[in-house]
PDB file of C-alpha atoms and ligand atoms in Angstrom:
ATOM      1  CA  UNK T 172    -137.991 104.278  20.679  1.00  0.00           C
ATOM      2  CA  UNK T 173    -139.598 107.408  22.068  1.00  0.00           C
ATOM      3  CA  UNK T 174    -139.449 110.854  20.560  1.00  0.00           C
ATOM      4  CA  UNK T 175    -139.969 114.382  21.805  1.00  0.00           C
ATOM      5  CA  UNK T 176    -142.549 116.660  20.204  1.00  0.00           C
ATOM      6  CA  UNK T 177    -142.852 120.405  20.692  1.00  0.00           C
ATOM      7  CA  UNK T 178    -145.701 122.410  19.231  1.00  0.00           C
ATOM      8  CA  UNK T 179    -144.537 125.970  19.824  1.00  0.00           C
ATOM      9  CA  UNK T 180    -147.447 128.420  19.809  1.00  0.00           C
ATOM     10  CA  UNK T 181    -147.946 132.059  20.725  1.00  0.00           C
ATOM     11  CA  UNK T 182    -149.910 131.228  23.878  1.00  0.00           C
ATOM     12  CA  UNK T 183    -148.618 127.787  24.830  1.00  0.00           C
ATOM     13  CA  UNK T 184    -145.898 125.241  24.242  1.00  0.00           C
ATOM     14  CA  UNK T 185    -147.322 121.737  23.937  1.00  0.00           C
ATOM     15  CA  UNK T 186    -144.640 119.217  24.875  1.00  0.00           C
ATOM     16  CA  UNK T 187    -145.089 115.477  24.424  1.00  0.00           C
ATOM     17  CA  UNK T 188    -143.254 112.183  24.495  1.00  0.00           C
ATOM     18  CA  UNK T 189    -144.542 109.839  21.806  1.00  0.00           C
ATOM     19  CA  UNK T 190    -143.746 106.299  20.808  1.00  0.00           C
ATOM     20  CA  UNK T 191    -142.759 105.576  17.241  1.00  0.00           C
ATOM     21  CA  UNK T 192    -146.208 104.080  16.539  1.00  0.00           C
ATOM     22  CA  UNK T 193    -147.942 107.351  17.506  1.00  0.00           C
ATOM     23  CA  UNK T 194    -148.923 106.475  21.082  1.00  0.00           C
ATOM     24  CA  UNK T 195    -148.744 109.653  23.170  1.00  0.00           C
ATOM     25  CA  UNK T 196    -147.104 108.712  26.485  1.00  0.00           C
ATOM     26  CA  UNK T 197    -146.969 112.103  28.200  1.00  0.00           C
ATOM     27  CA  UNK T 198    -148.160 115.560  27.260  1.00  0.00           C
ATOM     28  CA  UNK T 199    -147.971 118.914  29.056  1.00  0.00           C
ATOM     29  CA  UNK T 200    -148.641 122.510  28.181  1.00  0.00           C
ATOM     30  CA  UNK T 201    -146.227 125.253  29.227  1.00  0.00           C
ATOM     31  CA  UNK T 202    -147.369 128.884  28.864  1.00  0.00           C
ATOM     32  CA  UNK T 203    -145.470 130.950  26.294  1.00  0.00           C
ATOM     33  CA  UNK T 204    -143.780 133.790  28.147  1.00  0.00           C
ATOM     34  CA  UNK T 205    -140.363 135.389  27.582  1.00  0.00           C
ATOM     35  CA  UNK T 206    -138.341 133.241  25.144  1.00  0.00           C
ATOM     36  CA  UNK T 207    -135.441 132.263  27.443  1.00  0.00           C
ATOM     37  CA  UNK T 208    -137.654 131.402  30.375  1.00  0.00           C
ATOM     38  CA  UNK T 209    -140.114 129.477  28.231  1.00  0.00           C
ATOM     39  CA  UNK T 210    -137.560 127.443  26.291  1.00  0.00           C
ATOM     40  CA  UNK T 211    -135.547 126.635  29.435  1.00  0.00           C
ATOM     41  CA  UNK T 212    -138.732 125.232  30.970  1.00  0.00           C
ATOM     42  CA  UNK T 213    -139.407 123.230  27.798  1.00  0.00           C
ATOM     43  CA  UNK T 214    -135.875 121.805  27.660  1.00  0.00           C
ATOM     44  CA  UNK T 215    -136.034 121.053  31.391  1.00  0.00           C
ATOM     45  CA  UNK T 216    -139.191 119.034  30.945  1.00  0.00           C
ATOM     46  CA  UNK T 217    -137.565 116.898  28.231  1.00  0.00           C
ATOM     47  CA  UNK T 218    -134.203 116.494  29.996  1.00  0.00           C
ATOM     48  CA  UNK T 219    -134.887 113.105  31.651  1.00  0.00           C
ATOM     49  CA  UNK T 220    -137.293 111.688  29.056  1.00  0.00           C
ATOM     50  CA  UNK T 221    -134.721 109.555  27.182  1.00  0.00           C
ATOM     51  CA  UNK T 222    -135.878 110.577  23.730  1.00  0.00           C
ATOM     52  CA  UNK T 223    -134.121 109.488  20.534  1.00  0.00           C
ATOM     53  CA  UNK T 224    -134.975 112.630  18.553  1.00  0.00           C
ATOM     54  CA  UNK T 225    -136.996 115.771  18.605  1.00  0.00           C
ATOM     55  CA  UNK T 226    -139.623 117.244  16.277  1.00  0.00           C
ATOM     56  CA  UNK T 227    -140.548 120.938  16.532  1.00  0.00           C
ATOM     57  CA  UNK T 228    -143.503 122.639  14.850  1.00  0.00           C
ATOM     58  CA  UNK T 229    -143.412 126.357  15.538  1.00  0.00           C
ATOM     59  CA  UNK T 230    -145.200 129.607  14.863  1.00  0.00           C
ATOM     60  CA  UNK T 231    -143.442 131.602  12.196  1.00  0.00           C
ATOM     61  CA  UNK T 232    -142.018 133.074  10.281  1.00  0.00           C
ATOM     62  CA  UNK T 233    -139.107 130.779  11.053  1.00  0.00           C
ATOM     63  CA  UNK T 234    -135.952 129.965   9.114  1.00  0.00           C
ATOM     64  CA  UNK T 235    -136.092 126.340   7.907  1.00  0.00           C
ATOM     65  CA  UNK T 236    -133.025 126.451   5.662  1.00  0.00           C
ATOM     66  CA  UNK T 237    -130.456 124.150   7.254  1.00  0.00           C
ATOM     67  CA  UNK T 238    -127.676 125.896   5.326  1.00  0.00           C
ATOM     68  CA  UNK T 239    -128.522 129.285   6.799  1.00  0.00           C
ATOM     69  CA  UNK T 240    -126.802 130.594   9.954  1.00  0.00           C
ATOM     70  CA  UNK T 241    -130.304 131.543  11.059  1.00  0.00           C
ATOM     71  CA  UNK T 242    -131.664 127.965  10.848  1.00  0.00           C
ATOM     72  CA  UNK T 243    -134.272 127.518  13.567  1.00  0.00           C
ATOM     73  CA  UNK T 244    -134.485 131.246  14.334  1.00  0.00           C
ATOM     74  CA  UNK T 245    -137.836 132.980  14.572  1.00  0.00           C
ATOM     75  CA  UNK T 246    -137.784 135.772  11.965  1.00  0.00           C
ATOM     76  CA  UNK T 247    -139.813 139.009  11.539  1.00  0.00           C
ATOM     77  CA  UNK T 248    -142.610 138.258  13.971  1.00  0.00           C
ATOM     78  CA  UNK T 249    -144.939 140.738  15.635  1.00  0.00           C
ATOM     79  CA  UNK T 250    -144.134 138.955  18.925  1.00  0.00           C
ATOM     80  CA  UNK T 251    -141.192 141.286  19.412  1.00  0.00           C
ATOM     81  CA  UNK T 252    -139.420 139.343  22.181  1.00  0.00           C
ATOM     82  CA  UNK T 253    -139.193 136.354  19.851  1.00  0.00           C
ATOM     83  CA  UNK T 254    -137.836 138.204  16.827  1.00  0.00           C
ATOM     84  CA  UNK T 255    -134.528 136.589  15.784  1.00  0.00           C
ATOM     85  CA  UNK T 256    -134.619 134.234  18.758  1.00  0.00           C
ATOM     86  CA  UNK T 257    -132.867 130.904  18.196  1.00  0.00           C
ATOM     87  CA  UNK T 258    -135.635 128.450  19.019  1.00  0.00           C
ATOM     88  CA  UNK T 259    -133.237 125.509  19.125  1.00  0.00           C
ATOM     89  CA  UNK T 260    -130.592 126.880  21.462  1.00  0.00           C
ATOM     90  CA  UNK T 261    -131.998 125.273  24.590  1.00  0.00           C
ATOM     91  CA  UNK T 262    -132.854 122.049  22.752  1.00  0.00           C
ATOM     92  CA  UNK T 263    -129.503 121.279  21.105  1.00  0.00           C
ATOM     93  CA  UNK T 264    -127.842 120.365  24.436  1.00  0.00           C
ATOM     94  CA  UNK T 265    -130.289 117.441  24.663  1.00  0.00           C
ATOM     95  CA  UNK T 266    -127.878 115.908  22.153  1.00  0.00           C
ATOM     96  CA  UNK T 267    -130.419 114.276  19.823  1.00  0.00           C
ATOM     97  CA  UNK T 268    -131.376 115.010  16.183  1.00  0.00           C
ATOM     98  CA  UNK T 269    -133.917 117.824  15.796  1.00  0.00           C
ATOM     99  CA  UNK T 270    -136.363 118.421  12.921  1.00  0.00           C
ATOM    100  CA  UNK T 271    -138.138 121.779  12.612  1.00  0.00           C
ATOM    101  CA  UNK T 272    -141.075 123.043  10.585  1.00  0.00           C
ATOM    102  CA  UNK T 273    -143.961 125.496  10.855  1.00  0.00           C
ATOM    103  CA  UNK T 274    -146.917 124.721  13.116  1.00  0.00           C
ATOM    104  CA  UNK T 275    -149.260 124.318  10.145  1.00  0.00           C
ATOM    105  CA  UNK T 276    -146.842 122.196   8.112  1.00  0.00           C
ATOM    106  CA  UNK T 277    -146.501 119.992  11.189  1.00  0.00           C
ATOM    107  CA  UNK T 278    -150.267 119.690  11.568  1.00  0.00           C
ATOM    108  CA  UNK T 279    -150.607 118.911   7.859  1.00  0.00           C
ATOM    109  CA  UNK T 280    -147.993 116.170   8.031  1.00  0.00           C
ATOM    110  CA  UNK T 281    -149.619 114.783  11.188  1.00  0.00           C
ATOM    111  CA  UNK T 282    -152.923 114.457   9.327  1.00  0.00           C
ATOM    112  CA  UNK T 283    -151.183 112.996   6.261  1.00  0.00           C
ATOM    113  CA  UNK T 284    -149.383 110.305   8.253  1.00  0.00           C
ATOM    114  CA  UNK T 285    -151.727 109.542  11.155  1.00  0.00           C
ATOM    115  CA  UNK T 286    -155.020 111.331  10.542  1.00  0.00           C
ATOM    116  CA  UNK T 287    -157.834 111.765   8.076  1.00  0.00           C
ATOM    117  CA  UNK T 288    -155.476 112.061   5.092  1.00  0.00           C
ATOM    118  CA  UNK T 289    -153.548 108.942   6.130  1.00  0.00           C
ATOM    119  CA  UNK T 290    -151.576 107.555   3.224  1.00  0.00           C
ATOM    120  CA  UNK T 291    -152.147 110.572   0.950  1.00  0.00           C
ATOM    121  CA  UNK T 292    -149.020 112.177  -0.494  1.00  0.00           C
ATOM    122  CA  UNK T 293    -150.495 115.609  -1.260  1.00  0.00           C
ATOM    123  CA  UNK T 294    -152.505 117.391   1.385  1.00  0.00           C
ATOM    124  CA  UNK T 295    -153.332 120.933   2.434  1.00  0.00           C
ATOM    125  CA  UNK T 296    -154.249 121.827   6.017  1.00  0.00           C
ATOM    126  CA  UNK T 297    -155.850 125.201   6.621  1.00  0.00           C
ATOM    127  CA  UNK T 298    -156.288 126.576  10.097  1.00  0.00           C
ATOM    128  CA  UNK T 299    -158.849 129.310  10.613  1.00  0.00           C
ATOM    129  CA  UNK T 300    -158.213 130.627  14.103  1.00  0.00           C
ATOM    130  CA  UNK T 301    -156.947 133.932  15.469  1.00  0.00           C
ATOM    131  CA  UNK T 302    -155.051 134.076  12.165  1.00  0.00           C
ATOM    132  CA  UNK T 303    -155.173 131.914   9.045  1.00  0.00           C
ATOM    133  CA  UNK T 304    -152.370 129.657   7.887  1.00  0.00           C
ATOM    134  CA  UNK T 305    -151.889 126.660   5.663  1.00  0.00           C
ATOM    135  CA  UNK T 306    -149.566 123.699   5.862  1.00  0.00           C
ATOM    136  CA  UNK T 307    -148.818 121.871   2.636  1.00  0.00           C
ATOM    137  CA  UNK T 308    -147.504 118.362   2.087  1.00  0.00           C
ATOM    138  CA  UNK T 309    -146.466 117.403  -1.446  1.00  0.00           C
ATOM    139  CA  UNK T 310    -144.971 114.042  -2.320  1.00  0.00           C
ATOM    140  CA  UNK T 311    -145.132 113.150   1.368  1.00  0.00           C
ATOM    141  CA  UNK T 312    -142.928 116.081   2.419  1.00  0.00           C
ATOM    142  CA  UNK T 313    -143.809 119.471   3.811  1.00  0.00           C
ATOM    143  CA  UNK T 314    -143.329 122.385   1.419  1.00  0.00           C
ATOM    144  CA  UNK T 315    -140.623 124.845   2.477  1.00  0.00           C
ATOM    145  CA  UNK T 316    -139.066 126.525  -0.515  1.00  0.00           C
ATOM    146  CA  UNK T 317    -137.707 130.051  -0.179  1.00  0.00           C
ATOM    147  CA  UNK T 318    -139.178 130.469   3.332  1.00  0.00           C
ATOM    148  CA  UNK T 319    -142.345 128.446   3.844  1.00  0.00           C
ATOM    149  CA  UNK T 320    -145.942 128.847   2.648  1.00  0.00           C
ATOM    150  CA  UNK T 321    -147.804 131.868   4.065  1.00  0.00           C
ATOM    151  CA  UNK T 322    -151.107 131.012   2.451  1.00  0.00           C
ATOM    152  CA  UNK T 323    -153.189 133.055   4.882  1.00  0.00           C
ATOM    153  CA  UNK T 324    -151.972 136.120   3.031  1.00  0.00           C
ATOM    154  CA  UNK T 325    -153.194 135.343  -0.477  1.00  0.00           C
ATOM    155  CA  UNK T 326    -155.527 137.922  -1.962  1.00  0.00           C
ATOM    156  CA  UNK T 327    -159.257 137.425  -2.099  1.00  0.00           C
ATOM    157  CA  UNK T 328    -161.841 139.658  -3.738  1.00  0.00           C
ATOM    158  CA  UNK T 329    -163.504 141.853  -1.139  1.00  0.00           C
ATOM    159  CA  UNK T 330    -167.291 141.736  -1.154  1.00  0.00           C
ATOM    160  CA  UNK T 331    -168.798 145.117  -1.994  1.00  0.00           C
ATOM    161  CA  UNK T 332    -171.016 145.169   1.105  1.00  0.00           C
ATOM    162  CA  UNK T 333    -168.229 144.271   3.537  1.00  0.00           C
ATOM    163  CA  UNK T 334    -167.436 147.311   5.710  1.00  0.00           C
ATOM    164  CA  UNK T 335    -164.375 145.777   7.379  1.00  0.00           C
ATOM    165  CA  UNK T 336    -160.939 147.286   7.128  1.00  0.00           C
ATOM    166  CA  UNK T 337    -158.635 144.264   6.920  1.00  0.00           C
ATOM    167  CA  UNK T 338    -157.070 143.236  10.241  1.00  0.00           C
ATOM    168  CA  UNK T 339    -153.830 142.311   8.457  1.00  0.00           C
ATOM    169  CA  UNK T 340    -151.256 145.072   8.926  1.00  0.00           C
ATOM    170  CA  UNK T 341    -149.783 144.333   5.495  1.00  0.00           C
ATOM    171  CA  UNK T 342    -152.710 143.613   3.161  1.00  0.00           C
ATOM    172  CA  UNK T 343    -156.084 145.198   2.546  1.00  0.00           C
ATOM    173  CA  UNK T 344    -157.570 142.113   0.949  1.00  0.00           C
ATOM    174  CA  UNK T 345    -155.872 138.973   2.229  1.00  0.00           C
ATOM    175  CA  UNK T 346    -157.883 136.040   3.536  1.00  0.00           C
ATOM    176  CA  UNK T 347    -156.427 136.370   7.048  1.00  0.00           C
ATOM    177  CA  UNK T 348    -157.269 140.069   7.062  1.00  0.00           C
ATOM    178  CA  UNK T 349    -160.900 139.443   6.104  1.00  0.00           C
ATOM    179  CA  UNK T 350    -161.789 135.959   7.387  1.00  0.00           C
ATOM    180  CA  UNK T 351    -159.709 135.108  10.484  1.00  0.00           C
ATOM    181  CA  UNK T 352    -161.311 134.959  13.921  1.00  0.00           C
ATOM    182  CA  UNK T 353    -159.786 138.398  14.558  1.00  0.00           C
ATOM    183  CA  UNK T 354    -161.409 139.743  11.377  1.00  0.00           C
ATOM    184  CA  UNK T 355    -164.823 138.415  12.399  1.00  0.00           C
ATOM    185  CA  UNK T 356    -164.445 140.022  15.796  1.00  0.00           C
ATOM    186  CA  UNK T 357    -163.402 143.343  14.270  1.00  0.00           C
ATOM    187  CA  UNK T 358    -166.285 143.324  11.754  1.00  0.00           C
ATOM    188  CA  UNK T 359    -169.107 142.535  14.189  1.00  0.00           C
ATOM    189  CA  UNK T 360    -167.641 143.683  17.529  1.00  0.00           C
ATOM    190  CA  UNK T 361    -168.149 140.340  19.293  1.00  0.00           C
ATOM    191  CA  UNK T 362    -166.255 137.020  19.232  1.00  0.00           C
ATOM    192  CA  UNK T 363    -167.157 134.672  16.386  1.00  0.00           C
ATOM    193  CA  UNK T 364    -168.575 132.068  18.775  1.00  0.00           C
ATOM    194  CA  UNK T 365    -171.348 134.540  19.717  1.00  0.00           C
ATOM    195  CA  UNK T 366    -172.507 134.875  16.116  1.00  0.00           C
ATOM    196  CA  UNK T 367    -173.593 131.267  15.660  1.00  0.00           C
ATOM    197  CA  UNK T 368    -177.182 132.187  14.697  1.00  0.00           C
ATOM    198  CA  UNK T 369    -176.264 134.876  12.139  1.00  0.00           C
ATOM    199  CA  UNK T 370    -176.573 133.302   8.679  1.00  0.00           C
ATOM    200  CA  UNK T 371    -175.011 136.285   6.894  1.00  0.00           C
ATOM    201  CA  UNK T 372    -171.834 136.029   8.979  1.00  0.00           C
ATOM    202  CA  UNK T 373    -171.112 132.471   7.861  1.00  0.00           C
ATOM    203  CA  UNK T 374    -172.156 133.073   4.284  1.00  0.00           C
ATOM    204  CA  UNK T 375    -169.547 135.841   4.003  1.00  0.00           C
ATOM    205  CA  UNK T 376    -166.959 133.819   5.910  1.00  0.00           C
ATOM    206  CA  UNK T 377    -167.452 130.787   3.653  1.00  0.00           C
ATOM    207  CA  UNK T 378    -167.145 132.996   0.581  1.00  0.00           C
ATOM    208  CA  UNK T 379    -163.695 134.327   1.542  1.00  0.00           C
ATOM    209  CA  UNK T 380    -162.433 130.926   2.616  1.00  0.00           C
ATOM    210  CA  UNK T 381    -163.742 129.318  -0.580  1.00  0.00           C
ATOM    211  CA  UNK T 382    -162.031 131.942  -2.740  1.00  0.00           C
ATOM    212  CA  UNK T 383    -158.698 131.148  -1.093  1.00  0.00           C
ATOM    213  CA  UNK T 384    -159.280 127.390  -1.209  1.00  0.00           C
ATOM    214  CA  UNK T 385    -160.177 127.445  -4.926  1.00  0.00           C
ATOM    215  CA  UNK T 386    -156.840 129.196  -5.495  1.00  0.00           C
ATOM    216  CA  UNK T 387    -154.974 126.593  -3.433  1.00  0.00           C
ATOM    217  CA  UNK T 388    -156.653 123.792  -5.403  1.00  0.00           C
ATOM    218  CA  UNK T 389    -155.552 125.275  -8.724  1.00  0.00           C
ATOM    219  CA  UNK T 390    -152.004 125.908  -7.510  1.00  0.00           C
ATOM    220  CA  UNK T 391    -151.180 123.013  -5.207  1.00  0.00           C
ATOM    221  CA  UNK T 392    -153.571 120.277  -6.428  1.00  0.00           C
ATOM    222  CA  UNK T 393    -153.989 118.648  -3.016  1.00  0.00           C
ATOM    223  CA  UNK T 394    -155.765 115.287  -2.810  1.00  0.00           C
ATOM    224  CA  UNK T 395    -157.487 116.376   0.385  1.00  0.00           C
ATOM    225  CA  UNK T 396    -158.082 119.663   2.198  1.00  0.00           C
ATOM    226  CA  UNK T 397    -158.415 119.625   5.961  1.00  0.00           C
ATOM    227  CA  UNK T 398    -159.911 122.594   7.770  1.00  0.00           C
ATOM    228  CA  UNK T 399    -159.158 123.198  11.453  1.00  0.00           C
ATOM    229  CA  UNK T 400    -158.866 126.033  13.976  1.00  0.00           C
ATOM    230  CA  UNK T 401    -161.367 127.616  16.330  1.00  0.00           C
ATOM    231  CA  UNK T 402    -163.574 129.256  13.682  1.00  0.00           C
ATOM    232  CA  UNK T 403    -164.179 125.868  12.034  1.00  0.00           C
ATOM    233  CA  UNK T 404    -166.083 124.821  15.165  1.00  0.00           C
ATOM    234  CA  UNK T 405    -168.949 126.367  13.196  1.00  0.00           C
ATOM    235  CA  UNK T 406    -169.727 123.120  11.420  1.00  0.00           C
ATOM    236  CA  UNK T 407    -172.218 124.846   9.123  1.00  0.00           C
ATOM    237  CA  UNK T 408    -169.216 126.345   7.340  1.00  0.00           C
ATOM    238  CA  UNK T 409    -168.265 123.009   5.795  1.00  0.00           C
ATOM    239  CA  UNK T 410    -171.250 122.583   3.443  1.00  0.00           C
ATOM    240  CA  UNK T 411    -171.204 126.306   2.595  1.00  0.00           C
ATOM    241  CA  UNK T 412    -167.510 126.188   1.735  1.00  0.00           C
ATOM    242  CA  UNK T 413    -167.874 122.999  -0.360  1.00  0.00           C
ATOM    243  CA  UNK T 414    -170.645 124.543  -2.423  1.00  0.00           C
ATOM    244  CA  UNK T 415    -168.789 127.816  -2.959  1.00  0.00           C
ATOM    245  CA  UNK T 416    -165.504 126.124  -3.854  1.00  0.00           C
ATOM    246  CA  UNK T 417    -167.347 124.169  -6.549  1.00  0.00           C
ATOM    247  CA  UNK T 418    -168.911 127.449  -7.755  1.00  0.00           C
ATOM    248  CA  UNK T 419    -165.545 129.228  -7.930  1.00  0.00           C
ATOM    249  CA  UNK T 420    -163.920 126.328  -9.784  1.00  0.00           C
ATOM    250  CA  UNK T 421    -166.945 126.395 -12.102  1.00  0.00           C
ATOM    251  CA  UNK T 422    -166.452 122.900 -13.489  1.00  0.00           C
ATOM    252  CA  UNK T 423    -162.951 123.573 -14.807  1.00  0.00           C
ATOM    253  CA  UNK T 424    -161.322 120.711 -12.901  1.00  0.00           C
ATOM    254  CA  UNK T 425    -162.884 117.263 -13.216  1.00  0.00           C
ATOM    255  CA  UNK T 426    -161.489 114.768 -10.694  1.00  0.00           C
ATOM    256  CA  UNK T 427    -162.881 111.973  -8.541  1.00  0.00           C
ATOM    257  CA  UNK T 428    -161.872 113.935  -5.438  1.00  0.00           C
ATOM    258  CA  UNK T 429    -163.845 117.029  -6.458  1.00  0.00           C
ATOM    259  CA  UNK T 430    -166.880 114.902  -7.265  1.00  0.00           C
ATOM    260  CA  UNK T 431    -166.820 113.761  -3.636  1.00  0.00           C
ATOM    261  CA  UNK T 432    -166.583 117.176  -1.927  1.00  0.00           C
ATOM    262  CA  UNK T 433    -167.844 115.753   1.362  1.00  0.00           C
ATOM    263  CA  UNK T 434    -164.602 113.807   1.757  1.00  0.00           C
ATOM    264  CA  UNK T 435    -162.401 116.219  -0.169  1.00  0.00           C
ATOM    265  CA  UNK T 436    -162.906 119.155   2.216  1.00  0.00           C
ATOM    266  CA  UNK T 437    -163.147 117.757   5.706  1.00  0.00           C
ATOM    267  CA  UNK T 438    -162.519 118.522   9.381  1.00  0.00           C
ATOM    268  CA  UNK T 439    -159.331 117.408  11.100  1.00  0.00           C
ATOM    269  CA  UNK T 440    -159.399 113.920  12.592  1.00  0.00           C
ATOM    270  CA  UNK T 441    -156.737 114.134  15.271  1.00  0.00           C
ATOM    271  CA  UNK T 442    -158.476 116.697  17.479  1.00  0.00           C
ATOM    272  CA  UNK T 443    -155.670 118.381  19.393  1.00  0.00           C
ATOM    273  CA  UNK T 444    -152.912 115.934  18.527  1.00  0.00           C
ATOM    274  CA  UNK T 445    -152.164 116.696  14.858  1.00  0.00           C
ATOM    275  CA  UNK T 446    -149.390 119.131  15.808  1.00  0.00           C
ATOM    276  CA  UNK T 447    -147.455 116.795  18.070  1.00  0.00           C
ATOM    277  CA  UNK T 448    -148.011 113.788  15.787  1.00  0.00           C
ATOM    278  CA  UNK T 449    -146.704 115.953  12.964  1.00  0.00           C
ATOM    279  CA  UNK T 450    -143.588 116.572  15.080  1.00  0.00           C
ATOM    280  CA  UNK T 451    -143.150 112.814  15.398  1.00  0.00           C
ATOM    281  CA  UNK T 452    -143.534 112.372  11.640  1.00  0.00           C
ATOM    282  CA  UNK T 453    -141.014 115.166  11.025  1.00  0.00           C
ATOM    283  CA  UNK T 454    -138.286 113.634  13.155  1.00  0.00           C
ATOM    284  CA  UNK T 455    -138.937 110.111  11.833  1.00  0.00           C
ATOM    285  CA  UNK T 456    -138.593 111.442   8.269  1.00  0.00           C
ATOM    286  CA  UNK T 457    -135.348 113.159   9.181  1.00  0.00           C
ATOM    287  CA  UNK T 458    -133.793 110.139  10.861  1.00  0.00           C
ATOM    288  CA  UNK T 459    -134.841 107.507   8.310  1.00  0.00           C
TER     289      UNK T 459
HETATM  290  P1  ADP W 227    -155.288 130.138  17.719  1.00  0.00           P
HETATM  291  O1  ADP W 227    -155.569 130.458  16.305  1.00  0.00           O
HETATM  292  O2  ADP W 227    -155.072 131.337  18.554  1.00  0.00           O
HETATM  293  O3  ADP W 227    -154.218 129.101  17.887  1.00  0.00           O
HETATM  294  P2  ADP W 227    -157.868 128.783  17.759  1.00  0.00           P
HETATM  295  O4  ADP W 227    -157.575 127.899  16.602  1.00  0.00           O
HETATM  296  O5  ADP W 227    -158.568 128.179  18.920  1.00  0.00           O
HETATM  297  O6  ADP W 227    -156.582 129.455  18.363  1.00  0.00           O
HETATM  298  O7  ADP W 227    -158.737 129.978  17.204  1.00  0.00           O
HETATM  299  C1  ADP W 227    -159.186 131.004  17.999  1.00  0.00           C
HETATM  300  C2  ADP W 227    -160.225 131.785  17.212  1.00  0.00           C
HETATM  301  O8  ADP W 227    -161.342 130.929  16.958  1.00  0.00           O
HETATM  302  C3  ADP W 227    -160.747 133.015  17.922  1.00  0.00           C
HETATM  303  O9  ADP W 227    -160.795 134.084  16.995  1.00  0.00           O
HETATM  304  C4  ADP W 227    -162.135 132.612  18.338  1.00  0.00           C
HETATM  305  O10 ADP W 227    -163.030 133.718  18.308  1.00  0.00           O
HETATM  306  C5  ADP W 227    -162.548 131.604  17.299  1.00  0.00           C
HETATM  307  N1  ADP W 227    -163.486 130.611  17.825  1.00  0.00           N
HETATM  308  C6  ADP W 227    -163.334 129.816  18.891  1.00  0.00           C
HETATM  309  N2  ADP W 227    -164.431 129.054  19.087  1.00  0.00           N
HETATM  310  C7  ADP W 227    -165.303 129.369  18.105  1.00  0.00           C
HETATM  311  C8  ADP W 227    -166.614 128.936  17.738  1.00  0.00           C
HETATM  312  N3  ADP W 227    -167.274 128.021  18.436  1.00  0.00           N
HETATM  313  N4  ADP W 227    -167.181 129.500  16.658  1.00  0.00           N
HETATM  314  C9  ADP W 227    -166.531 130.424  15.934  1.00  0.00           C
HETATM  315  N5  ADP W 227    -165.308 130.879  16.235  1.00  0.00           N
HETATM  316  C10 ADP W 227    -164.697 130.373  17.296  1.00  0.00           C
HETATM  317 ZN1   ZN W 228    -152.083 139.649   5.003  1.00  0.00          ZN
END
């Protein structure tokens, strides 16, 4: 059996056909433009692929409540053309079952089923890119709840010497507002990749990320935390974050996982494929 996977992002739509065992047979990237045009192109690409089901991992906020008339609609996004757009309308005519989740939940499930958290039931995946978002898998299933996790917007304590005004339009002190790639750019005036040699930049960055992660550990109790996204290309962040997370937890939690921080907080293993493999895992869970 082959399945369709769509990782719907703000700049591109990654479309793939994948075998049940995780072998990626075909993969293309379609630029994200106006919703109708983009989704017609996506559906067109899948039309003759003979897929048995379809997994979608999309930017949010998106309605994941199957009982809601808005199921599969993009909700209050800043991408105004996409606000209240029914992401599934061009896909339903393919006539196969469709499973939908957020992009980060998809990536988290991909890592939990096929990647570096393979076999673990409780995993958190944090992406630190243009924005910050977390996917959460508990008991082998992605967390949805009332809407879905928006863990990039948890509060962190602002460092006294940090001059930045948060880049989040809603929160003065959220981790996305202070530690996303956009925040780094706003604070220093140049893209994060150009600040590689600046020790203070990564010390501050690791502090904000570690504050958020210590909160996630206390709330969610994941067995592994995977960090991805463009900013995490700065590999020096990993040891800094591990040390600071341990400092913030301050010995309160004693587990085998936390004693082995090197493996507990780790980079993603699937390179660019965690999203589409997560889509495969989503549709397989739905069908079986
Ligand atoms: P997006 O979040 O838009 O899907 P990415 O995960 O690639 O995309 O993240 C893009 C962000 O990562 C940008 O803010 C960019 O400045 C930052 N970034 C990309 N490469 C690096 C790098 N080598 N070091 C630090 N930051 C980087
Ligand atoms: Zn925010």
